[in-house]
């Protein structure tokens, strides 16, 4: 399999100019990162969505920097030729600049990320600028921001009226001005996301934000239905149902163990009879039943 070259932020901006969409997917561990890279993905996001889909939390809020570093390090080992972005988790970049940069340093040095993602608009623009000036690429994230789900009243579509559309445009411009290399637009109406994408010189990456964005991102487990009791989402297209295949495969394994169909003759190793003589004394020893 040919080794691909990782993107960088200069190439991503050029792709926007050339109208070449960016493909992005979440990954949280070594094997999923390997598979995503082998499939030709442009960017991998180690999202704090791991709280929901991997760690079993109701929201992303309980996720810690330690969680993000651990999972980013695993992803980086699996996708050594892919640009990797890591979320800074809840309330790790809203205090002092020194504290923010300490968290960024951990993600970059210990997790081996190439960039960090911060949720928020104009209110965090100064923080974004400071992180960028420290030499770290920043991916912005506006629209539905899961870390603020309790404040915004749930998982609601953004940009449904003129006032909200103006706010989102102002937030996007503030992040671009602060030095963000791209912006995720989550659950934003297609018309507003399209207008923002046309206004900005940096790429937009949509998730539930329509067809006008410069790229798309989806969660690994949504793309593949890699979960139990999958809940359909309007903005997601699933491309495989490995959850059902995994469940069926394990069920078949359990059944074969219970019926002694596994292991079969082809799965076992045989010892020389002299070995058994040494264990039990000379004479034929019956094979295990």
JSON list of N, CA, C and O in Angstrom, two decimals, residues 158-211:
[
{"chain": "A", "resi": 158, "resn": "UNK", "atom": "N", "xyz": [-28.37, 25.64, 14.47]},
{"chain": "A", "resi": 158, "resn": "UNK", "atom": "CA", "xyz": [-27.93, 27.02, 14.60]},
{"chain": "A", "resi": 158, "resn": "UNK", "atom": "C", "xyz": [-28.11, 27.75, 13.26]},
{"chain": "A", "resi": 158, "resn": "UNK", "atom": "O", "xyz": [-28.04, 27.14, 12.19]},
{"chain": "A", "resi": 159, "resn": "UNK", "atom": "N", "xyz": [-28.33, 29.07, 13.35]},
{"chain": "A", "resi": 159, "resn": "UNK", "atom": "CA", "xyz": [-28.45, 29.89, 12.15]},
{"chain": "A", "resi": 159, "resn": "UNK", "atom": "C", "xyz": [-29.83, 29.86, 11.52]},
{"chain": "A", "resi": 159, "resn": "UNK", "atom": "O", "xyz": [-29.96, 30.00, 10.30]},
{"chain": "A", "resi": 160, "resn": "UNK", "atom": "N", "xyz": [-30.87, 29.73, 12.33]},
{"chain": "A", "resi": 160, "resn": "UNK", "atom": "CA", "xyz": [-32.23, 29.63, 11.79]},
{"chain": "A", "resi": 160, "resn": "UNK", "atom": "C", "xyz": [-32.91, 30.99, 11.64]},
{"chain": "A", "resi": 160, "resn": "UNK", "atom": "O", "xyz": [-33.98, 31.08, 11.05]},
{"chain": "A", "resi": 161, "resn": "UNK", "atom": "N", "xyz": [-32.31, 32.04, 12.20]},
{"chain": "A", "resi": 161, "resn": "UNK", "atom": "CA", "xyz": [-32.87, 33.38, 12.03]},
{"chain": "A", "resi": 161, "resn": "UNK", "atom": "C", "xyz": [-31.75, 34.36, 11.72]},
{"chain": "A", "resi": 161, "resn": "UNK", "atom": "O", "xyz": [-30.57, 34.03, 11.81]},
{"chain": "A", "resi": 162, "resn": "UNK", "atom": "N", "xyz": [-32.13, 35.57, 11.35]},
{"chain": "A", "resi": 162, "resn": "UNK", "atom": "CA", "xyz": [-31.15, 36.57, 10.90]},
{"chain": "A", "resi": 162, "resn": "UNK", "atom": "C", "xyz": [-30.14, 36.92, 11.99]},
{"chain": "A", "resi": 162, "resn": "UNK", "atom": "O", "xyz": [-28.94, 37.04, 11.73]},
{"chain": "A", "resi": 163, "resn": "UNK", "atom": "N", "xyz": [-30.61, 37.09, 13.20]},
{"chain": "A", "resi": 163, "resn": "UNK", "atom": "CA", "xyz": [-29.72, 37.46, 14.29]},
{"chain": "A", "resi": 163, "resn": "UNK", "atom": "C", "xyz": [-28.67, 36.38, 14.54]},
{"chain": "A", "resi": 163, "resn": "UNK", "atom": "O", "xyz": [-27.48, 36.66, 14.71]},
{"chain": "A", "resi": 164, "resn": "UNK", "atom": "N", "xyz": [-29.11, 35.13, 14.54]},
{"chain": "A", "resi": 164, "resn": "UNK", "atom": "CA", "xyz": [-28.18, 34.02, 14.77]},
{"chain": "A", "resi": 164, "resn": "UNK", "atom": "C", "xyz": [-27.20, 33.89, 13.61]},
{"chain": "A", "resi": 164, "resn": "UNK", "atom": "O", "xyz": [-26.02, 33.59, 13.80]},
{"chain": "A", "resi": 165, "resn": "UNK", "atom": "N", "xyz": [-27.69, 34.12, 12.39]},
{"chain": "A", "resi": 165, "resn": "UNK", "atom": "CA", "xyz": [-26.81, 34.05, 11.22]},
{"chain": "A", "resi": 165, "resn": "UNK", "atom": "C", "xyz": [-25.72, 35.11, 11.31]},
{"chain": "A", "resi": 165, "resn": "UNK", "atom": "O", "xyz": [-24.54, 34.83, 11.00]},
{"chain": "A", "resi": 166, "resn": "UNK", "atom": "N", "xyz": [-26.08, 36.31, 11.71]},
{"chain": "A", "resi": 166, "resn": "UNK", "atom": "CA", "xyz": [-25.09, 37.38, 11.85]},
{"chain": "A", "resi": 166, "resn": "UNK", "atom": "C", "xyz": [-24.06, 37.04, 12.92]},
{"chain": "A", "resi": 166, "resn": "UNK", "atom": "O", "xyz": [-22.87, 37.33, 12.78]},
{"chain": "A", "resi": 167, "resn": "UNK", "atom": "N", "xyz": [-24.54, 36.44, 14.02]},
{"chain": "A", "resi": 167, "resn": "UNK", "atom": "CA", "xyz": [-23.62, 36.05, 15.10]},
{"chain": "A", "resi": 167, "resn": "UNK", "atom": "C", "xyz": [-22.61, 35.02, 14.60]},
{"chain": "A", "resi": 167, "resn": "UNK", "atom": "O", "xyz": [-21.41, 35.13, 14.86]},
{"chain": "A", "resi": 168, "resn": "UNK", "atom": "N", "xyz": [-23.10, 34.02, 13.87]},
{"chain": "A", "resi": 168, "resn": "UNK", "atom": "CA", "xyz": [-22.20, 32.99, 13.36]},
{"chain": "A", "resi": 168, "resn": "UNK", "atom": "C", "xyz": [-21.19, 33.56, 12.37]},
{"chain": "A", "resi": 168, "resn": "UNK", "atom": "O", "xyz": [-20.01, 33.20, 12.39]},
{"chain": "A", "resi": 169, "resn": "UNK", "atom": "N", "xyz": [-21.62, 34.46, 11.50]},
{"chain": "A", "resi": 169, "resn": "UNK", "atom": "CA", "xyz": [-20.71, 35.08, 10.55]},
{"chain": "A", "resi": 169, "resn": "UNK", "atom": "C", "xyz": [-19.64, 35.88, 11.30]},
{"chain": "A", "resi": 169, "resn": "UNK", "atom": "O", "xyz": [-18.44, 35.82, 10.95]},
{"chain": "A", "resi": 170, "resn": "UNK", "atom": "N", "xyz": [-20.07, 36.64, 12.32]},
{"chain": "A", "resi": 170, "resn": "UNK", "atom": "CA", "xyz": [-19.11, 37.43, 13.09]},
{"chain": "A", "resi": 170, "resn": "UNK", "atom": "C", "xyz": [-18.12, 36.53, 13.82]},
{"chain": "A", "resi": 170, "resn": "UNK", "atom": "O", "xyz": [-16.91, 36.82, 13.89]},
{"chain": "A", "resi": 171, "resn": "UNK", "atom": "N", "xyz": [-18.61, 35.41, 14.36]},
{"chain": "A", "resi": 171, "resn": "UNK", "atom": "CA", "xyz": [-17.72, 34.47, 15.05]},
{"chain": "A", "resi": 171, "resn": "UNK", "atom": "C", "xyz": [-16.71, 33.87, 14.08]},
{"chain": "A", "resi": 171, "resn": "UNK", "atom": "O", "xyz": [-15.52, 33.75, 14.39]},
{"chain": "A", "resi": 172, "resn": "UNK", "atom": "N", "xyz": [-17.16, 33.50, 12.89]},
{"chain": "A", "resi": 172, "resn": "UNK", "atom": "CA", "xyz": [-16.26, 32.91, 11.90]},
{"chain": "A", "resi": 172, "resn": "UNK", "atom": "C", "xyz": [-15.18, 33.89, 11.49]},
{"chain": "A", "resi": 172, "resn": "UNK", "atom": "O", "xyz": [-13.99, 33.54, 11.39]},
{"chain": "A", "resi": 173, "resn": "UNK", "atom": "N", "xyz": [-15.57, 35.14, 11.26]},
{"chain": "A", "resi": 173, "resn": "UNK", "atom": "CA", "xyz": [-14.59, 36.15, 10.87]},
{"chain": "A", "resi": 173, "resn": "UNK", "atom": "C", "xyz": [-13.60, 36.44, 11.99]},
{"chain": "A", "resi": 173, "resn": "UNK", "atom": "O", "xyz": [-12.41, 36.66, 11.75]},
{"chain": "A", "resi": 174, "resn": "UNK", "atom": "N", "xyz": [-14.08, 36.42, 13.23]},
{"chain": "A", "resi": 174, "resn": "UNK", "atom": "CA", "xyz": [-13.20, 36.66, 14.37]},
{"chain": "A", "resi": 174, "resn": "UNK", "atom": "C", "xyz": [-12.16, 35.55, 14.49]},
{"chain": "A", "resi": 174, "resn": "UNK", "atom": "O", "xyz": [-10.98, 35.82, 14.78]},
{"chain": "A", "resi": 175, "resn": "UNK", "atom": "N", "xyz": [-12.57, 34.31, 14.27]},
{"chain": "A", "resi": 175, "resn": "UNK", "atom": "CA", "xyz": [-11.64, 33.18, 14.34]},
{"chain": "A", "resi": 175, "resn": "UNK", "atom": "C", "xyz": [-10.63, 33.23, 13.19]},
{"chain": "A", "resi": 175, "resn": "UNK", "atom": "O", "xyz": [-9.44, 32.95, 13.39]},
{"chain": "A", "resi": 176, "resn": "UNK", "atom": "N", "xyz": [-11.09, 33.59, 12.01]},
{"chain": "A", "resi": 176, "resn": "UNK", "atom": "CA", "xyz": [-10.17, 33.72, 10.88]},
{"chain": "A", "resi": 176, "resn": "UNK", "atom": "C", "xyz": [-9.14, 34.82, 11.16]},
{"chain": "A", "resi": 176, "resn": "UNK", "atom": "O", "xyz": [-7.94, 34.64, 10.93]},
{"chain": "A", "resi": 177, "resn": "UNK", "atom": "N", "xyz": [-9.62, 35.95, 11.67]},
{"chain": "A", "resi": 177, "resn": "UNK", "atom": "CA", "xyz": [-8.72, 37.05, 12.00]},
{"chain": "A", "resi": 177, "resn": "UNK", "atom": "C", "xyz": [-7.72, 36.67, 13.08]},
{"chain": "A", "resi": 177, "resn": "UNK", "atom": "O", "xyz": [-6.58, 37.11, 13.08]},
{"chain": "A", "resi": 178, "resn": "UNK", "atom": "N", "xyz": [-8.14, 35.81, 13.99]},
{"chain": "A", "resi": 178, "resn": "UNK", "atom": "CA", "xyz": [-7.26, 35.37, 15.09]},
{"chain": "A", "resi": 178, "resn": "UNK", "atom": "C", "xyz": [-6.21, 34.38, 14.63]},
{"chain": "A", "resi": 178, "resn": "UNK", "atom": "O", "xyz": [-5.27, 34.08, 15.38]},
{"chain": "A", "resi": 179, "resn": "UNK", "atom": "N", "xyz": [-6.37, 33.84, 13.41]},
{"chain": "A", "resi": 179, "resn": "UNK", "atom": "CA", "xyz": [-5.34, 32.95, 12.88]},
{"chain": "A", "resi": 179, "resn": "UNK", "atom": "C", "xyz": [-5.72, 31.49, 12.76]},
{"chain": "A", "resi": 179, "resn": "UNK", "atom": "O", "xyz": [-4.87, 30.66, 12.43]},
{"chain": "A", "resi": 180, "resn": "UNK", "atom": "N", "xyz": [-7.00, 31.14, 13.01]},
{"chain": "A", "resi": 180, "resn": "UNK", "atom": "CA", "xyz": [-7.43, 29.75, 12.83]},
{"chain": "A", "resi": 180, "resn": "UNK", "atom": "C", "xyz": [-7.18, 29.33, 11.39]},
{"chain": "A", "resi": 180, "resn": "UNK", "atom": "O", "xyz": [-7.38, 30.11, 10.46]},
{"chain": "A", "resi": 181, "resn": "UNK", "atom": "N", "xyz": [-6.73, 28.08, 11.18]},
{"chain": "A", "resi": 181, "resn": "UNK", "atom": "CA", "xyz": [-6.43, 27.62, 9.83]},
{"chain": "A", "resi": 181, "resn": "UNK", "atom": "C", "xyz": [-7.68, 27.07, 9.13]},
{"chain": "A", "resi": 181, "resn": "UNK", "atom": "O", "xyz": [-7.70, 26.92, 7.91]},
{"chain": "A", "resi": 182, "resn": "UNK", "atom": "N", "xyz": [-8.73, 26.77, 9.90]},
{"chain": "A", "resi": 182, "resn": "UNK", "atom": "CA", "xyz": [-10.00, 26.27, 9.36]},
{"chain": "A", "resi": 182, "resn": "UNK", "atom": "C", "xyz": [-11.03, 26.33, 10.48]},
{"chain": "A", "resi": 182, "resn": "UNK", "atom": "O", "xyz": [-10.67, 26.54, 11.65]},
{"chain": "A", "resi": 183, "resn": "UNK", "atom": "N", "xyz": [-12.30, 26.16, 10.13]},
{"chain": "A", "resi": 183, "resn": "UNK", "atom": "CA", "xyz": [-13.37, 26.23, 11.13]},
{"chain": "A", "resi": 183, "resn": "UNK", "atom": "C", "xyz": [-14.37, 25.11, 10.88]},
{"chain": "A", "resi": 183, "resn": "UNK", "atom": "O", "xyz": [-14.83, 24.92, 9.75]},
{"chain": "A", "resi": 184, "resn": "UNK", "atom": "N", "xyz": [-14.71, 24.37, 11.94]},
{"chain": "A", "resi": 184, "resn": "UNK", "atom": "CA", "xyz": [-15.79, 23.40, 11.89]},
{"chain": "A", "resi": 184, "resn": "UNK", "atom": "C", "xyz": [-17.11, 24.13, 12.10]},
{"chain": "A", "resi": 184, "resn": "UNK", "atom": "O", "xyz": [-17.24, 24.94, 13.02]},
{"chain": "A", "resi": 185, "resn": "UNK", "atom": "N", "xyz": [-18.08, 23.86, 11.23]},
{"chain": "A", "resi": 185, "resn": "UNK", "atom": "CA", "xyz": [-19.44, 24.38, 11.38]},
{"chain": "A", "resi": 185, "resn": "UNK", "atom": "C", "xyz": [-20.35, 23.20, 11.69]},
{"chain": "A", "resi": 185, "resn": "UNK", "atom": "O", "xyz": [-20.53, 22.31, 10.85]},
{"chain": "A", "resi": 186, "resn": "UNK", "atom": "N", "xyz": [-20.90, 23.18, 12.90]},
{"chain": "A", "resi": 186, "resn": "UNK", "atom": "CA", "xyz": [-21.71, 22.03, 13.32]},
{"chain": "A", "resi": 186, "resn": "UNK", "atom": "C", "xyz": [-23.18, 22.40, 13.45]},
{"chain": "A", "resi": 186, "resn": "UNK", "atom": "O", "xyz": [-23.53, 23.37, 14.14]},
{"chain": "A", "resi": 187, "resn": "UNK", "atom": "N", "xyz": [-24.03, 21.60, 12.81]},
{"chain": "A", "resi": 187, "resn": "UNK", "atom": "CA", "xyz": [-25.48, 21.77, 12.85]},
{"chain": "A", "resi": 187, "resn": "UNK", "atom": "C", "xyz": [-25.88, 23.22, 12.56]},
{"chain": "A", "resi": 187, "resn": "UNK", "atom": "O", "xyz": [-26.63, 23.85, 13.32]},
{"chain": "A", "resi": 188, "resn": "UNK", "atom": "N", "xyz": [-25.37, 23.74, 11.46]},
{"chain": "A", "resi": 188, "resn": "UNK", "atom": "CA", "xyz": [-25.69, 25.08, 10.99]},
{"chain": "A", "resi": 188, "resn": "UNK", "atom": "C", "xyz": [-26.54, 24.95, 9.73]},
{"chain": "A", "resi": 188, "resn": "UNK", "atom": "O", "xyz": [-26.29, 24.06, 8.90]},
{"chain": "A", "resi": 189, "resn": "UNK", "atom": "N", "xyz": [-27.53, 25.80, 9.58]},
{"chain": "A", "resi": 189, "resn": "UNK", "atom": "CA", "xyz": [-28.36, 25.75, 8.38]},
{"chain": "A", "resi": 189, "resn": "UNK", "atom": "C", "xyz": [-27.49, 25.87, 7.13]},
{"chain": "A", "resi": 189, "resn": "UNK", "atom": "O", "xyz": [-26.48, 26.58, 7.13]},
{"chain": "A", "resi": 190, "resn": "UNK", "atom": "N", "xyz": [-27.88, 25.17, 6.08]},
{"chain": "A", "resi": 190, "resn": "UNK", "atom": "CA", "xyz": [-27.06, 25.11, 4.88]},
{"chain": "A", "resi": 190, "resn": "UNK", "atom": "C", "xyz": [-26.81, 26.49, 4.28]},
{"chain": "A", "resi": 190, "resn": "UNK", "atom": "O", "xyz": [-25.70, 26.80, 3.84]},
{"chain": "A", "resi": 191, "resn": "UNK", "atom": "N", "xyz": [-27.82, 27.34, 4.30]},
{"chain": "A", "resi": 191, "resn": "UNK", "atom": "CA", "xyz": [-27.68, 28.66, 3.70]},
{"chain": "A", "resi": 191, "resn": "UNK", "atom": "C", "xyz": [-26.63, 29.51, 4.43]},
{"chain": "A", "resi": 191, "resn": "UNK", "atom": "O", "xyz": [-25.80, 30.17, 3.81]},
{"chain": "A", "resi": 192, "resn": "UNK", "atom": "N", "xyz": [-26.65, 29.45, 5.75]},
{"chain": "A", "resi": 192, "resn": "UNK", "atom": "CA", "xyz": [-25.70, 30.24, 6.54]},
{"chain": "A", "resi": 192, "resn": "UNK", "atom": "C", "xyz": [-24.29, 29.66, 6.42]},
{"chain": "A", "resi": 192, "resn": "UNK", "atom": "O", "xyz": [-23.31, 30.40, 6.27]},
{"chain": "A", "resi": 193, "resn": "UNK", "atom": "N", "xyz": [-24.18, 28.34, 6.47]},
{"chain": "A", "resi": 193, "resn": "UNK", "atom": "CA", "xyz": [-22.86, 27.70, 6.32]},
{"chain": "A", "resi": 193, "resn": "UNK", "atom": "C", "xyz": [-22.26, 28.02, 4.96]},
{"chain": "A", "resi": 193, "resn": "UNK", "atom": "O", "xyz": [-21.05, 28.26, 4.83]},
{"chain": "A", "resi": 194, "resn": "UNK", "atom": "N", "xyz": [-23.09, 28.03, 3.93]},
{"chain": "A", "resi": 194, "resn": "UNK", "atom": "CA", "xyz": [-22.62, 28.35, 2.58]},
{"chain": "A", "resi": 194, "resn": "UNK", "atom": "C", "xyz": [-22.13, 29.79, 2.51]},
{"chain": "A", "resi": 194, "resn": "UNK", "atom": "O", "xyz": [-21.07, 30.07, 1.92]},
{"chain": "A", "resi": 195, "resn": "UNK", "atom": "N", "xyz": [-22.87, 30.70, 3.12]},
{"chain": "A", "resi": 195, "resn": "UNK", "atom": "CA", "xyz": [-22.47, 32.11, 3.12]},
{"chain": "A", "resi": 195, "resn": "UNK", "atom": "C", "xyz": [-21.15, 32.31, 3.85]},
{"chain": "A", "resi": 195, "resn": "UNK", "atom": "O", "xyz": [-20.28, 33.06, 3.39]},
{"chain": "A", "resi": 196, "resn": "UNK", "atom": "N", "xyz": [-20.99, 31.64, 4.98]},
{"chain": "A", "resi": 196, "resn": "UNK", "atom": "CA", "xyz": [-19.74, 31.74, 5.74]},
{"chain": "A", "resi": 196, "resn": "UNK", "atom": "C", "xyz": [-18.58, 31.18, 4.93]},
{"chain": "A", "resi": 196, "resn": "UNK", "atom": "O", "xyz": [-17.50, 31.78, 4.86]},
{"chain": "A", "resi": 197, "resn": "UNK", "atom": "N", "xyz": [-18.79, 30.04, 4.30]},
{"chain": "A", "resi": 197, "resn": "UNK", "atom": "CA", "xyz": [-17.74, 29.39, 3.52]},
{"chain": "A", "resi": 197, "resn": "UNK", "atom": "C", "xyz": [-17.27, 30.29, 2.37]},
{"chain": "A", "resi": 197, "resn": "UNK", "atom": "O", "xyz": [-16.08, 30.34, 2.05]},
{"chain": "A", "resi": 198, "resn": "UNK", "atom": "N", "xyz": [-18.20, 30.99, 1.75]},
{"chain": "A", "resi": 198, "resn": "UNK", "atom": "CA", "xyz": [-17.85, 31.88, 0.65]},
{"chain": "A", "resi": 198, "resn": "UNK", "atom": "C", "xyz": [-17.14, 33.14, 1.14]},
{"chain": "A", "resi": 198, "resn": "UNK", "atom": "O", "xyz": [-16.32, 33.73, 0.42]},
{"chain": "A", "resi": 199, "resn": "UNK", "atom": "N", "xyz": [-17.44, 33.56, 2.35]},
{"chain": "A", "resi": 199, "resn": "UNK", "atom": "CA", "xyz": [-16.86, 34.79, 2.89]},
{"chain": "A", "resi": 199, "resn": "UNK", "atom": "C", "xyz": [-15.43, 34.60, 3.38]},
{"chain": "A", "resi": 199, "resn": "UNK", "atom": "O", "xyz": [-14.61, 35.52, 3.30]},
{"chain": "A", "resi": 200, "resn": "UNK", "atom": "N", "xyz": [-15.13, 33.42, 3.90]},
{"chain": "A", "resi": 200, "resn": "UNK", "atom": "CA", "xyz": [-13.82, 33.18, 4.50]},
{"chain": "A", "resi": 200, "resn": "UNK", "atom": "C", "xyz": [-12.78, 32.74, 3.47]},
{"chain": "A", "resi": 200, "resn": "UNK", "atom": "O", "xyz": [-13.12, 32.11, 2.47]},
{"chain": "A", "resi": 201, "resn": "UNK", "atom": "N", "xyz": [-11.52, 33.05, 3.77]},
{"chain": "A", "resi": 201, "resn": "UNK", "atom": "CA", "xyz": [-10.42, 32.56, 2.94]},
{"chain": "A", "resi": 201, "resn": "UNK", "atom": "C", "xyz": [-9.88, 31.23, 3.44]},
{"chain": "A", "resi": 201, "resn": "UNK", "atom": "O", "xyz": [-9.15, 30.54, 2.75]},
{"chain": "A", "resi": 202, "resn": "UNK", "atom": "N", "xyz": [-10.24, 30.86, 4.68]},
{"chain": "A", "resi": 202, "resn": "UNK", "atom": "CA", "xyz": [-9.82, 29.58, 5.25]},
{"chain": "A", "resi": 202, "resn": "UNK", "atom": "C", "xyz": [-10.93, 28.55, 5.05]},
{"chain": "A", "resi": 202, "resn": "UNK", "atom": "O", "xyz": [-12.10, 28.91, 4.89]},
{"chain": "A", "resi": 203, "resn": "UNK", "atom": "N", "xyz": [-10.60, 27.25, 5.05]},
{"chain": "A", "resi": 203, "resn": "UNK", "atom": "CA", "xyz": [-11.62, 26.23, 4.81]},
{"chain": "A", "resi": 203, "resn": "UNK", "atom": "C", "xyz": [-12.62, 26.12, 5.95]},
{"chain": "A", "resi": 203, "resn": "UNK", "atom": "O", "xyz": [-12.31, 26.37, 7.12]},
{"chain": "A", "resi": 204, "resn": "UNK", "atom": "N", "xyz": [-13.83, 25.75, 5.59]},
{"chain": "A", "resi": 204, "resn": "UNK", "atom": "CA", "xyz": [-14.84, 25.35, 6.56]},
{"chain": "A", "resi": 204, "resn": "UNK", "atom": "C", "xyz": [-15.06, 23.85, 6.42]},
{"chain": "A", "resi": 204, "resn": "UNK", "atom": "O", "xyz": [-15.02, 23.30, 5.32]},
{"chain": "A", "resi": 205, "resn": "UNK", "atom": "N", "xyz": [-15.27, 23.20, 7.56]},
{"chain": "A", "resi": 205, "resn": "UNK", "atom": "CA", "xyz": [-15.51, 21.75, 7.56]},
{"chain": "A", "resi": 205, "resn": "UNK", "atom": "C", "xyz": [-16.85, 21.52, 8.25]},
{"chain": "A", "resi": 205, "resn": "UNK", "atom": "O", "xyz": [-17.01, 21.84, 9.43]},
{"chain": "A", "resi": 206, "resn": "UNK", "atom": "N", "xyz": [-17.79, 21.01, 7.51]},
{"chain": "A", "resi": 206, "resn": "UNK", "atom": "CA", "xyz": [-19.14, 20.90, 8.04]},
{"chain": "A", "resi": 206, "resn": "UNK", "atom": "C", "xyz": [-19.46, 19.55, 8.65]},
{"chain": "A", "resi": 206, "resn": "UNK", "atom": "O", "xyz": [-18.95, 18.52, 8.23]},
{"chain": "A", "resi": 207, "resn": "UNK", "atom": "N", "xyz": [-20.33, 19.60, 9.65]},
{"chain": "A", "resi": 207, "resn": "UNK", "atom": "CA", "xyz": [-20.96, 18.39, 10.17]},
{"chain": "A", "resi": 207, "resn": "UNK", "atom": "C", "xyz": [-22.42, 18.77, 10.42]},
{"chain": "A", "resi": 207, "resn": "UNK", "atom": "O", "xyz": [-22.72, 19.55, 11.32]},
{"chain": "A", "resi": 208, "resn": "UNK", "atom": "N", "xyz": [-23.29, 18.31, 9.55]},
{"chain": "A", "resi": 208, "resn": "UNK", "atom": "CA", "xyz": [-24.67, 18.74, 9.60]},
{"chain": "A", "resi": 208, "resn": "UNK", "atom": "C", "xyz": [-24.82, 20.19, 9.19]},
{"chain": "A", "resi": 208, "resn": "UNK", "atom": "O", "xyz": [-25.72, 20.89, 9.68]},
{"chain": "A", "resi": 209, "resn": "UNK", "atom": "N", "xyz": [-23.94, 20.66, 8.30]},
{"chain": "A", "resi": 209, "resn": "UNK", "atom": "CA", "xyz": [-23.97, 22.07, 7.87]},
{"chain": "A", "resi": 209, "resn": "UNK", "atom": "C", "xyz": [-24.13, 22.18, 6.36]},
{"chain": "A", "resi": 209, "resn": "UNK", "atom": "O", "xyz": [-23.80, 23.22, 5.78]},
{"chain": "A", "resi": 210, "resn": "UNK", "atom": "N", "xyz": [-24.56, 21.15, 5.71]},
{"chain": "A", "resi": 210, "resn": "UNK", "atom": "CA", "xyz": [-24.91, 21.24, 4.31]},
{"chain": "A", "resi": 210, "resn": "UNK", "atom": "C", "xyz": [-23.77, 21.03, 3.33]},
{"chain": "A", "resi": 210, "resn": "UNK", "atom": "O", "xyz": [-22.67, 20.62, 3.69]},
{"chain": "A", "resi": 211, "resn": "UNK", "atom": "N", "xyz": [-24.07, 21.38, 2.08]},
{"chain": "A", "resi": 211, "resn": "UNK", "atom": "CA", "xyz": [-23.21, 21.04, 0.95]},
{"chain": "A", "resi": 211, "resn": "UNK", "atom": "C", "xyz": [-22.24, 22.14, 0.55]},
{"chain": "A", "resi": 211, "resn": "UNK", "atom": "O", "xyz": [-21.37, 21.91, -0.31]}
]
